[in-house]
PDB file of C-alpha atoms and ligand atoms in Angstrom:
ATOM      1  CA  MET A  13     116.215 118.695 115.751  1.00 54.00           C
ATOM      2  CA  LEU A  14     116.820 122.388 115.290  1.00 61.00           C
ATOM      3  CA  ILE A  15     119.138 123.014 118.184  1.00 51.00           C
ATOM      4  CA  GLU A  16     120.899 126.283 117.506  1.00 52.00           C
ATOM      5  CA  HIS A  17     117.965 128.638 117.919  1.00 70.00           C
ATOM      6  CA  THR A  18     115.742 126.381 119.932  1.00 72.00           C
ATOM      7  CA  LEU A  19     114.405 128.226 122.972  1.00 76.00           C
ATOM      8  CA  LEU A  20     113.880 126.981 126.468  1.00 76.00           C
ATOM      9  CA  PRO A  21     110.110 126.840 126.837  1.00 77.00           C
ATOM     10  CA  THR A  22     108.415 129.328 129.117  1.00 81.00           C
ATOM     11  CA  ARG A  23     105.668 128.052 131.420  1.00 83.00           C
ATOM     12  CA  LEU A  24     103.074 129.456 129.010  1.00 90.00           C
ATOM     13  CA  GLU A  25     104.329 127.640 125.916  1.00 93.00           C
ATOM     14  CA  HIS A  26     103.067 124.192 125.049  1.00 95.00           C
ATOM     15  CA  VAL A  27     105.053 123.661 121.857  1.00 95.00           C
ATOM     16  CA  PRO A  28     108.860 123.688 121.347  1.00 94.00           C
ATOM     17  CA  LEU A  29     109.991 126.703 119.341  1.00 95.00           C
ATOM     18  CA  ALA A  30     112.919 127.781 117.213  1.00 95.00           C
ATOM     19  CA  VAL A  31     112.970 131.492 116.393  1.00 94.00           C
ATOM     20  CA  PHE A  32     115.184 132.983 113.677  1.00 94.00           C
ATOM     21  CA  ALA A  33     115.836 136.513 112.468  1.00 92.00           C
ATOM     22  CA  HIS A  34     114.847 135.755 108.870  1.00 94.00           C
ATOM     23  CA  ARG A  35     112.733 133.191 107.103  1.00 96.00           C
ATOM     24  CA  GLN A  36     115.629 132.277 104.815  1.00 96.00           C
ATOM     25  CA  VAL A  37     117.826 131.266 107.734  1.00 95.00           C
ATOM     26  CA  ALA A  38     114.916 129.426 109.328  1.00 96.00           C
ATOM     27  CA  SER A  39     114.142 127.626 106.077  1.00 98.00           C
ATOM     28  CA  CYS A  40     117.783 126.579 105.700  1.00 97.00           C
ATOM     29  CA  ALA A  41     117.658 125.062 109.192  1.00 96.00           C
ATOM     30  CA  VAL A  42     114.528 123.076 108.325  1.00 98.00           C
ATOM     31  CA  ALA A  43     116.030 122.033 104.981  1.00 98.00           C
ATOM     32  CA  ALA A  44     119.156 120.821 106.794  1.00 97.00           C
ATOM     33  CA  GLU A  45     117.029 118.627 109.023  1.00 97.00           C
ATOM     34  CA  VAL A  46     115.107 117.226 106.054  1.00 98.00           C
ATOM     35  CA  ALA A  47     118.345 116.623 104.148  1.00 98.00           C
ATOM     36  CA  GLY A  48     119.865 114.893 107.167  1.00 98.00           C
ATOM     37  CA  LEU A  49     116.886 112.555 107.370  1.00 98.00           C
ATOM     38  CA  ILE A  50     116.996 111.786 103.631  1.00 98.00           C
ATOM     39  CA  ARG A  51     120.724 111.031 103.777  1.00 98.00           C
ATOM     40  CA  ALA A  52     120.424 108.914 106.922  1.00 98.00           C
ATOM     41  CA  ARG A  53     117.765 106.787 105.227  1.00 98.00           C
ATOM     42  CA  GLN A  54     119.919 106.514 102.105  1.00 98.00           C
ATOM     43  CA  ARG A  55     122.737 105.084 104.188  1.00 98.00           C
ATOM     44  CA  GLN A  56     120.276 102.503 105.531  1.00 98.00           C
ATOM     45  CA  GLY A  57     118.923 101.752 102.042  1.00 98.00           C
ATOM     46  CA  ARG A  58     115.476 102.973 103.098  1.00 98.00           C
ATOM     47  CA  THR A  59     112.860 105.371 101.764  1.00 98.00           C
ATOM     48  CA  VAL A  60     111.663 108.447 103.647  1.00 98.00           C
ATOM     49  CA  VAL A  61     108.118 109.814 103.499  1.00 98.00           C
ATOM     50  CA  LEU A  62     107.666 113.594 103.458  1.00 98.00           C
ATOM     51  CA  GLY A  63     104.358 115.382 103.974  1.00 98.00           C
ATOM     52  CA  LEU A  64     104.514 118.627 102.002  1.00 98.00           C
ATOM     53  CA  ALA A  65     102.709 121.943 102.312  1.00 98.00           C
ATOM     54  CA  THR A  66     102.060 124.687  99.775  1.00 98.00           C
ATOM     55  CA  GLY A  67     101.437 128.443 100.012  1.00 96.00           C
ATOM     56  CA  SER A  68     104.010 131.175 100.431  1.00 97.00           C
ATOM     57  CA  THR A  69     105.498 129.767 103.648  1.00 98.00           C
ATOM     58  CA  PRO A  70     107.452 126.762 102.288  1.00 98.00           C
ATOM     59  CA  VAL A  71     108.760 128.485  99.143  1.00 98.00           C
ATOM     60  CA  SER A  72     112.114 129.331 100.748  1.00 98.00           C
ATOM     61  CA  LEU A  73     112.392 125.798 102.150  1.00 98.00           C
ATOM     62  CA  TYR A  74     111.888 124.278  98.706  1.00 98.00           C
ATOM     63  CA  ALA A  75     114.394 126.735  97.204  1.00 98.00           C
ATOM     64  CA  GLU A  76     116.984 125.557  99.729  1.00 98.00           C
ATOM     65  CA  LEU A  77     116.222 121.885  99.059  1.00 98.00           C
ATOM     66  CA  VAL A  78     116.706 122.556  95.333  1.00 98.00           C
ATOM     67  CA  ARG A  79     120.018 124.272  96.109  1.00 98.00           C
ATOM     68  CA  LEU A  80     121.131 121.305  98.199  1.00 98.00           C
ATOM     69  CA  HIS A  81     120.249 119.027  95.287  1.00 98.00           C
ATOM     70  CA  ARG A  82     122.165 121.134  92.762  1.00 98.00           C
ATOM     71  CA  GLU A  83     125.150 122.172  94.802  1.00 98.00           C
ATOM     72  CA  GLU A  84     125.514 119.534  97.483  1.00 98.00           C
ATOM     73  CA  ARG A  85     124.328 116.486  95.603  1.00 97.00           C
ATOM     74  CA  LEU A  86     121.330 115.794  97.775  1.00 98.00           C
ATOM     75  CA  SER A  87     119.367 113.092  95.969  1.00 98.00           C
ATOM     76  CA  PHE A  88     115.627 112.606  96.404  1.00 98.00           C
ATOM     77  CA  ALA A  89     115.678 109.162  94.790  1.00 98.00           C
ATOM     78  CA  ASN A  90     114.591 107.532  98.065  1.00 98.00           C
ATOM     79  CA  VAL A  91     111.894 110.102  98.890  1.00 98.00           C
ATOM     80  CA  ILE A  92     108.132 109.558  98.799  1.00 98.00           C
ATOM     81  CA  THR A  93     105.892 112.619  99.075  1.00 98.00           C
ATOM     82  CA  PHE A  94     102.290 113.283 100.054  1.00 98.00           C
ATOM     83  CA  ASN A  95     100.835 116.754  99.693  1.00 98.00           C
ATOM     84  CA  LEU A  96      98.537 118.160 102.314  1.00 98.00           C
ATOM     85  CA  ASP A  97      95.702 119.569 100.269  1.00 98.00           C
ATOM     86  CA  GLU A  98      94.276 120.753  96.954  1.00 98.00           C
ATOM     87  CA  TYR A  99      91.566 123.163  95.870  1.00 98.00           C
ATOM     88  CA  ARG A 100      88.335 121.493  94.849  1.00 98.00           C
ATOM     89  CA  GLY A 101      87.724 121.706  91.134  1.00 96.00           C
ATOM     90  CA  LEU A 102      91.340 122.146  90.069  1.00 95.00           C
ATOM     91  CA  SER A 103      93.036 119.339  88.182  1.00 89.00           C
ATOM     92  CA  ALA A 104      96.704 118.710  88.938  1.00 82.00           C
ATOM     93  CA  ASP A 105      97.735 120.628  85.801  1.00 85.00           C
ATOM     94  CA  HIS A 106      95.591 123.721  86.465  1.00 92.00           C
ATOM     95  CA  PRO A 107      97.969 126.690  86.675  1.00 94.00           C
ATOM     96  CA  ARG A 108      96.740 127.609  90.183  1.00 95.00           C
ATOM     97  CA  SER A 109      96.627 124.070  91.518  1.00 97.00           C
ATOM     98  CA  TYR A 110      98.915 122.988  94.305  1.00 97.00           C
ATOM     99  CA  GLY A 111     100.069 120.201  92.007  1.00 96.00           C
ATOM    100  CA  ARG A 112     101.510 122.789  89.625  1.00 97.00           C
ATOM    101  CA  PHE A 113     102.894 124.770  92.564  1.00 97.00           C
ATOM    102  CA  MET A 114     104.845 121.717  93.703  1.00 98.00           C
ATOM    103  CA  ARG A 115     106.194 121.035  90.209  1.00 97.00           C
ATOM    104  CA  ARG A 116     107.273 124.652  89.821  1.00 98.00           C
ATOM    105  CA  HIS A 117     108.957 125.002  93.196  1.00 98.00           C
ATOM    106  CA  LEU A 118     110.310 121.506  93.807  1.00 98.00           C
ATOM    107  CA  PHE A 119     109.359 118.401  91.838  1.00 98.00           C
ATOM    108  CA  ASP A 120     110.578 119.559  88.400  1.00 98.00           C
ATOM    109  CA  LEU A 121     113.858 120.759  89.882  1.00 98.00           C
ATOM    110  CA  ILE A 122     115.041 117.638  91.725  1.00 98.00           C
ATOM    111  CA  ASP A 123     115.451 113.922  91.018  1.00 98.00           C
ATOM    112  CA  LEU A 124     112.295 112.782  92.813  1.00 98.00           C
ATOM    113  CA  PRO A 125     110.808 109.804  90.934  1.00 97.00           C
ATOM    114  CA  GLU A 126     107.382 110.681  89.459  1.00 97.00           C
ATOM    115  CA  THR A 127     105.884 107.461  90.821  1.00 97.00           C
ATOM    116  CA  ARG A 128     106.674 108.562  94.383  1.00 98.00           C
ATOM    117  CA  ILE A 129     104.755 111.831  94.188  1.00 98.00           C
ATOM    118  CA  HIS A 130     101.271 111.747  95.731  1.00 98.00           C
ATOM    119  CA  LEU A 131      98.882 114.632  95.173  1.00 97.00           C
ATOM    120  CA  LEU A 132      95.221 114.978  95.991  1.00 97.00           C
ATOM    121  CA  ASP A 133      93.129 115.346  92.843  1.00 96.00           C
ATOM    122  CA  GLY A 134      90.875 118.377  93.177  1.00 97.00           C
ATOM    123  CA  ALA A 135      89.031 117.476  89.987  1.00 97.00           C
ATOM    124  CA  VAL A 136      87.911 113.987  91.005  1.00 97.00           C
ATOM    125  CA  PRO A 137      84.137 113.573  90.299  1.00 97.00           C
ATOM    126  CA  ASP A 138      81.757 114.203  93.238  1.00 96.00           C
ATOM    127  CA  ALA A 139      80.796 110.547  93.495  1.00 97.00           C
ATOM    128  CA  ALA A 140      84.445 109.500  93.770  1.00 98.00           C
ATOM    129  CA  VAL A 141      85.666 112.026  96.355  1.00 98.00           C
ATOM    130  CA  ASP A 142      85.204 109.833  99.425  1.00 98.00           C
ATOM    131  CA  ALA A 143      86.918 106.871  97.777  1.00 98.00           C
ATOM    132  CA  HIS A 144      89.749 109.148  96.617  1.00 98.00           C
ATOM    133  CA  CYS A 145      90.273 110.373 100.186  1.00 98.00           C
ATOM    134  CA  ARG A 146      90.210 106.840 101.633  1.00 98.00           C
ATOM    135  CA  GLU A 147      92.659 105.688  98.998  1.00 98.00           C
ATOM    136  CA  TYR A 148      95.012 108.573  99.842  1.00 98.00           C
ATOM    137  CA  GLU A 149      95.027 107.530 103.491  1.00 98.00           C
ATOM    138  CA  GLN A 150      95.691 103.929 102.453  1.00 98.00           C
ATOM    139  CA  LYS A 151      98.625 105.035 100.326  1.00 98.00           C
ATOM    140  CA  ILE A 152     100.108 106.924 103.275  1.00 98.00           C
ATOM    141  CA  ARG A 153      99.776 103.818 105.426  1.00 98.00           C
ATOM    142  CA  ALA A 154     101.204 101.583 102.689  1.00 98.00           C
ATOM    143  CA  ALA A 155     104.236 103.890 102.435  1.00 98.00           C
ATOM    144  CA  GLY A 156     104.852 103.351 106.152  1.00 98.00           C
ATOM    145  CA  GLY A 157     103.325 106.628 107.407  1.00 98.00           C
ATOM    146  CA  ILE A 158     104.704 110.157 107.141  1.00 98.00           C
ATOM    147  CA  ASP A 159     108.165 110.587 108.647  1.00 98.00           C
ATOM    148  CA  PHE A 160     108.373 114.373 108.403  1.00 98.00           C
ATOM    149  CA  GLN A 161     105.408 116.701 107.934  1.00 98.00           C
ATOM    150  CA  ILE A 162     105.894 120.327 106.888  1.00 98.00           C
ATOM    151  CA  LEU A 163     103.077 122.704 107.823  1.00 98.00           C
ATOM    152  CA  GLY A 164     102.197 126.356 107.461  1.00 98.00           C
ATOM    153  CA  ILE A 165      99.485 128.046 109.494  1.00 98.00           C
ATOM    154  CA  GLY A 166      96.562 130.119 108.241  1.00 98.00           C
ATOM    155  CA  ARG A 167      95.531 133.455 109.719  1.00 97.00           C
ATOM    156  CA  ASN A 168      92.590 131.606 111.257  1.00 97.00           C
ATOM    157  CA  GLY A 169      94.912 128.994 112.757  1.00 98.00           C
ATOM    158  CA  HIS A 170      94.183 126.316 110.170  1.00 98.00           C
ATOM    159  CA  ILE A 171      96.641 123.559 109.258  1.00 98.00           C
ATOM    160  CA  GLY A 172      96.185 122.124 105.797  1.00 98.00           C
ATOM    161  CA  PHE A 173      92.625 123.254 105.073  1.00 98.00           C
ATOM    162  CA  ASN A 174      91.375 122.136 108.466  1.00 98.00           C
ATOM    163  CA  GLU A 175      89.480 125.294 109.298  1.00 98.00           C
ATOM    164  CA  PRO A 176      88.378 126.283 112.841  1.00 98.00           C
ATOM    165  CA  GLY A 177      85.876 123.727 114.124  1.00 98.00           C
ATOM    166  CA  SER A 178      87.648 120.779 112.466  1.00 98.00           C
ATOM    167  CA  ALA A 179      87.762 117.715 114.689  1.00 98.00           C
ATOM    168  CA  ARG A 180      90.974 116.351 116.124  1.00 98.00           C
ATOM    169  CA  ALA A 181      90.148 112.931 114.658  1.00 98.00           C
ATOM    170  CA  SER A 182      89.371 114.277 111.168  1.00 98.00           C
ATOM    171  CA  ARG A 183      90.791 112.407 108.189  1.00 98.00           C
ATOM    172  CA  THR A 184      91.380 113.293 104.544  1.00 98.00           C
ATOM    173  CA  ARG A 185      88.127 114.769 103.246  1.00 98.00           C
ATOM    174  CA  LEU A 186      86.290 117.408 101.245  1.00 98.00           C
ATOM    175  CA  VAL A 187      85.850 120.661 103.185  1.00 98.00           C
ATOM    176  CA  ALA A 188      84.333 124.105 102.651  1.00 98.00           C
ATOM    177  CA  LEU A 189      86.794 126.980 103.030  1.00 98.00           C
ATOM    178  CA  ASP A 190      86.625 129.746 105.618  1.00 97.00           C
ATOM    179  CA  PRO A 191      85.945 133.192 104.071  1.00 96.00           C
ATOM    180  CA  LEU A 192      89.265 134.376 105.551  1.00 96.00           C
ATOM    181  CA  THR A 193      91.117 131.572 103.753  1.00 96.00           C
ATOM    182  CA  ARG A 194      89.399 132.482 100.486  1.00 97.00           C
ATOM    183  CA  GLN A 195      90.183 136.143 101.051  1.00 96.00           C
ATOM    184  CA  ASP A 196      93.865 135.294 101.496  1.00 94.00           C
ATOM    185  CA  ALA A 197      93.843 133.172  98.327  1.00 95.00           C
ATOM    186  CA  ALA A 198      91.853 135.671  96.238  1.00 96.00           C
ATOM    187  CA  GLY A 199      94.974 137.353  94.873  1.00 94.00           C
ATOM    188  CA  ASP A 200      96.027 134.079  93.244  1.00 93.00           C
ATOM    189  CA  PHE A 201      92.670 133.614  91.552  1.00 95.00           C
ATOM    190  CA  GLY A 202      91.894 137.152  90.416  1.00 94.00           C
ATOM    191  CA  GLY A 203      89.230 137.911  93.018  1.00 96.00           C
ATOM    192  CA  GLU A 204      87.238 136.249  95.756  1.00 95.00           C
ATOM    193  CA  GLU A 205      84.338 135.232  93.483  1.00 95.00           C
ATOM    194  CA  ARG A 206      86.754 133.196  91.385  1.00 95.00           C
ATOM    195  CA  THR A 207      88.439 131.571  94.404  1.00 97.00           C
ATOM    196  CA  PRO A 208      87.440 127.936  95.049  1.00 97.00           C
ATOM    197  CA  ARG A 209      84.909 127.468  97.852  1.00 98.00           C
ATOM    198  CA  CYS A 210      86.061 123.980  98.798  1.00 98.00           C
ATOM    199  CA  ALA A 211      89.183 121.876  99.013  1.00 98.00           C
ATOM    200  CA  ILE A 212      90.324 118.358  99.783  1.00 98.00           C
ATOM    201  CA  THR A 213      92.650 118.197 102.776  1.00 98.00           C
ATOM    202  CA  MET A 214      94.404 115.685 104.960  1.00 98.00           C
ATOM    203  CA  GLY A 215      92.671 115.677 108.334  1.00 98.00           C
ATOM    204  CA  ILE A 216      94.067 116.744 111.683  1.00 98.00           C
ATOM    205  CA  GLY A 217      94.114 113.080 112.702  1.00 98.00           C
ATOM    206  CA  THR A 218      96.081 112.264 109.548  1.00 98.00           C
ATOM    207  CA  ILE A 219      98.608 115.036 110.257  1.00 98.00           C
ATOM    208  CA  LEU A 220      99.070 114.059 113.917  1.00 98.00           C
ATOM    209  CA  GLU A 221     100.147 110.557 112.855  1.00 98.00           C
ATOM    210  CA  ALA A 222     103.313 111.954 111.252  1.00 98.00           C
ATOM    211  CA  ARG A 223     106.392 111.015 113.274  1.00 98.00           C
ATOM    212  CA  ARG A 224     107.890 114.513 113.152  1.00 98.00           C
ATOM    213  CA  ILE A 225     106.031 117.768 112.448  1.00 98.00           C
ATOM    214  CA  VAL A 226     107.563 121.172 111.736  1.00 98.00           C
ATOM    215  CA  LEU A 227     105.194 124.125 111.453  1.00 98.00           C
ATOM    216  CA  MET A 228     106.759 127.204 109.871  1.00 98.00           C
ATOM    217  CA  ALA A 229     105.365 130.737 110.117  1.00 98.00           C
ATOM    218  CA  TRP A 230     106.680 134.070 108.898  1.00 98.00           C
ATOM    219  CA  GLY A 231     105.501 137.637 109.364  1.00 97.00           C
ATOM    220  CA  TRP A 232     103.373 139.521 111.867  1.00 96.00           C
ATOM    221  CA  ARG A 233     100.118 138.382 110.264  1.00 96.00           C
ATOM    222  CA  LYS A 234     100.810 134.963 111.736  1.00 98.00           C
ATOM    223  CA  ALA A 235     101.679 136.262 115.219  1.00 98.00           C
ATOM    224  CA  GLY A 236      98.116 135.931 116.595  1.00 98.00           C
ATOM    225  CA  PRO A 237      97.428 132.390 115.355  1.00 98.00           C
ATOM    226  CA  VAL A 238     100.931 131.284 116.412  1.00 98.00           C
ATOM    227  CA  ARG A 239     100.344 132.574 119.914  1.00 97.00           C
ATOM    228  CA  ALA A 240      96.946 130.871 120.108  1.00 98.00           C
ATOM    229  CA  ALA A 241      98.480 127.572 118.993  1.00 98.00           C
ATOM    230  CA  VAL A 242     101.503 127.816 121.314  1.00 97.00           C
ATOM    231  CA  GLU A 243     100.074 129.406 124.458  1.00 96.00           C
ATOM    232  CA  GLY A 244      96.337 128.892 124.132  1.00 97.00           C
ATOM    233  CA  GLU A 245      94.219 125.946 125.138  1.00 97.00           C
ATOM    234  CA  VAL A 246      93.793 123.018 122.782  1.00 97.00           C
ATOM    235  CA  THR A 247      90.613 123.839 120.934  1.00 97.00           C
ATOM    236  CA  THR A 248      88.918 123.147 117.620  1.00 97.00           C
ATOM    237  CA  GLN A 249      88.748 126.917 117.217  1.00 97.00           C
ATOM    238  CA  ALA A 250      92.535 126.983 116.750  1.00 98.00           C
ATOM    239  CA  PRO A 251      93.288 123.826 114.744  1.00 98.00           C
ATOM    240  CA  ALA A 252      97.066 124.245 115.072  1.00 98.00           C
ATOM    241  CA  SER A 253      96.646 123.986 118.867  1.00 98.00           C
ATOM    242  CA  PHE A 254      96.096 120.229 118.397  1.00 98.00           C
ATOM    243  CA  LEU A 255      99.809 120.035 117.643  1.00 98.00           C
ATOM    244  CA  GLN A 256     100.426 120.588 121.379  1.00 97.00           C
ATOM    245  CA  ASP A 257      99.538 116.902 121.778  1.00 95.00           C
ATOM    246  CA  HIS A 258     102.337 115.743 119.476  1.00 97.00           C
ATOM    247  CA  ASP A 259     105.629 114.789 121.102  1.00 95.00           C
ATOM    248  CA  GLN A 260     107.872 115.540 118.107  1.00 97.00           C
ATOM    249  CA  VAL A 261     106.478 118.843 116.934  1.00 97.00           C
ATOM    250  CA  GLN A 262     108.400 122.084 116.581  1.00 97.00           C
ATOM    251  CA  PHE A 263     107.326 125.557 115.460  1.00 97.00           C
ATOM    252  CA  VAL A 264     109.957 127.381 113.400  1.00 97.00           C
ATOM    253  CA  LEU A 265     109.273 131.109 113.372  1.00 97.00           C
ATOM    254  CA  ASP A 266     110.759 134.382 112.284  1.00 96.00           C
ATOM    255  CA  HIS A 267     110.797 137.252 114.754  1.00 94.00           C
ATOM    256  CA  ASP A 268     107.576 138.793 113.529  1.00 96.00           C
ATOM    257  CA  ALA A 269     105.603 135.542 113.679  1.00 97.00           C
ATOM    258  CA  ALA A 270     106.898 135.059 117.248  1.00 95.00           C
ATOM    259  CA  SER A 271     106.240 138.649 118.290  1.00 95.00           C
ATOM    260  CA  ALA A 272     102.905 138.090 120.074  1.00 96.00           C
ATOM    261  CA  LEU A 273     104.301 135.392 122.373  1.00 95.00           C
ATOM    262  CA  THR A 274     104.416 136.442 126.007  1.00 93.00           C
ATOM    263  CA  ARG A 275     108.195 135.929 126.093  1.00 90.00           C
ATOM    264  CA  TYR A 276     108.546 138.852 123.686  1.00 90.00           C
ATOM    265  CA  ARG A 277     105.431 140.922 124.235  1.00 90.00           C
ATOM    266  CA  LEU A 278     104.977 140.835 128.014  1.00 88.00           C
ATOM    267  CA  PRO A 279     108.156 139.198 129.316  1.00 86.00           C
ATOM    268  CA  TRP A 280     107.697 140.632 132.827  1.00 86.00           C
ATOM    269  CA  LEU A 281     104.747 138.262 133.240  1.00 87.00           C
ATOM    270  CA  LEU A 282     107.277 135.439 133.246  1.00 84.00           C
ATOM    271  CA  GLY A 283     108.891 136.769 136.414  1.00 80.00           C
ATOM    272  CA  ALA A 284     112.624 136.559 137.064  1.00 77.00           C
ATOM    273  CA  ARG A 285     112.885 133.749 134.536  1.00 71.00           C
ATOM    274  CA  ALA A 286     112.626 136.301 131.759  1.00 72.00           C
ATOM    275  CA  CYS A 287     115.897 137.799 132.921  1.00 72.00           C
ATOM    276  CA  GLN A 288     117.842 134.556 132.903  1.00 65.00           C
ATOM    277  CA  GLY A 289     119.922 133.039 130.140  1.00 57.00           C
ATOM    278  CA  ARG A 290     118.405 133.005 126.692  1.00 53.00           C
ATOM    279  CA  THR A 291     114.793 132.348 127.524  1.00 48.00           C
ATOM    280  CA  TRP A 292     113.491 135.419 125.745  1.00 47.00           C
ATOM    281  CA  ASP A 293     116.362 137.589 124.580  1.00 46.00           C
ATOM    282  CA  GLN A 294     117.224 135.860 121.320  1.00 49.00           C
ATOM    283  CA  ARG A 295     116.765 139.114 119.450  1.00 47.00           C
ATOM    284  CA  PRO A 296     117.222 142.801 120.003  1.00 40.00           C
ATOM    285  CA  ILE A 297     114.213 143.938 122.002  1.00 36.00           C
ATOM    286  CA  ARG A 298     111.779 146.067 120.062  1.00 36.00           C
ATOM    287  CA  ARG A 299     108.097 146.767 120.232  1.00 36.00           C
ATOM    288  CA  VAL A 300     105.802 144.278 118.651  1.00 37.00           C
ATOM    289  CA  ALA A 301     104.891 145.157 115.080  1.00 37.00           C
ATOM    290  CA  ALA A 302     101.500 143.471 115.113  1.00 38.00           C
ATOM    291  CA  PRO A 303      98.481 145.694 115.706  1.00 38.00           C
ATOM    292  CA  ALA A 304      96.538 144.841 118.844  1.00 36.00           C
ATOM    293  CA  SER A 305      93.680 143.391 116.765  1.00 40.00           C
ATOM    294  CA  GLU A 306      96.030 140.696 115.464  1.00 37.00           C
ATOM    295  CA  ILE A 307      97.143 139.642 118.902  1.00 35.00           C
ATOM    296  CA  HIS A 308      95.212 136.904 120.560  1.00 36.00           C
ATOM    297  CA  ARG A 309      94.628 137.505 124.262  1.00 35.00           C
ATOM    298  CA  PRO A 310      93.859 134.728 126.682  1.00 32.00           C
TER     299      PRO A 310
HETATM  300  P1  PGA B  19     100.735 130.853 103.474  1.00 94.02           P
HETATM  301  O1  PGA B  19      99.506 129.958 103.925  1.00 94.02           O
HETATM  302  O2  PGA B  19     101.923 129.961 103.507  1.00 94.02           O
HETATM  303  O3  PGA B  19     100.429 131.280 102.066  1.00 94.02           O
HETATM  304  O4  PGA B  19     100.827 131.979 104.439  1.00 94.02           O
HETATM  305  C1  PGA B  19      99.672 129.119 104.997  1.00 94.02           C
HETATM  306  C2  PGA B  19      98.378 128.385 105.280  1.00 94.02           C
HETATM  307  O5  PGA B  19      97.308 128.936 104.989  1.00 94.02           O
HETATM  308  O6  PGA B  19      98.437 127.270 105.811  1.00 94.02           O
END
């Protein structure tokens, strides 16, 4: 558990939070928890199953895990990994695939056995997609389930590629991508027309079965979706809000990603509580950077 910067929840928050000044510090705290779990399992002679995310959010986490491997002898020999998602049409060795992303940022830089890496295959033939997804779920079950799931959050509130409207019970499957998701990915593909229209993703139901879930978010662009997930109602329109139902979830945020939360934006709505202890004054008070259009209102 991330104790040091963990905040006492306000009455409006339905998810435990840890808020840090910078993403690097936040990532180090998450990496320390992951490393602690890996080492504890090593002492017990057991494996540990990690669910891994891609995108810009976990890059600093993976950099810290690589540093721990190189400088503090953290071994990944007992680790099994399952990645969250992959673009449809991209084979694992396509330069823009999440498979290559993982090799570049983590797998090629640590001692994780190749046989313990599990990636969704975006290039599997149409007729084999359903079987591929079922098999992926079976492999997760056979590994004993995911112990620790890392998540990012999309600007539309997605987790994995579970776009708004995705069902709580959804499993690993082929999905079409939201235009906003494709817009955000367009830079990586040299334009929106060249950005994949579909992806294969673990479902929300699959994610919620993980024993521990840490969602990380950095920057003011994530402030609106973070607020919706933390303070809003549980709704398919904000897929990350389903995490409110998980009893071992934590959101790890930097100041900007936390800036639309009532504790920072409208603390007087919390009454006298806002003036007590460290419920909302973890950082120097300043005006919220996010434009009003980015801030979700109840
Ligand atoms: P990002 O994407 O890490 O690149 O911001 C997160 C997500 O879309 O889940």
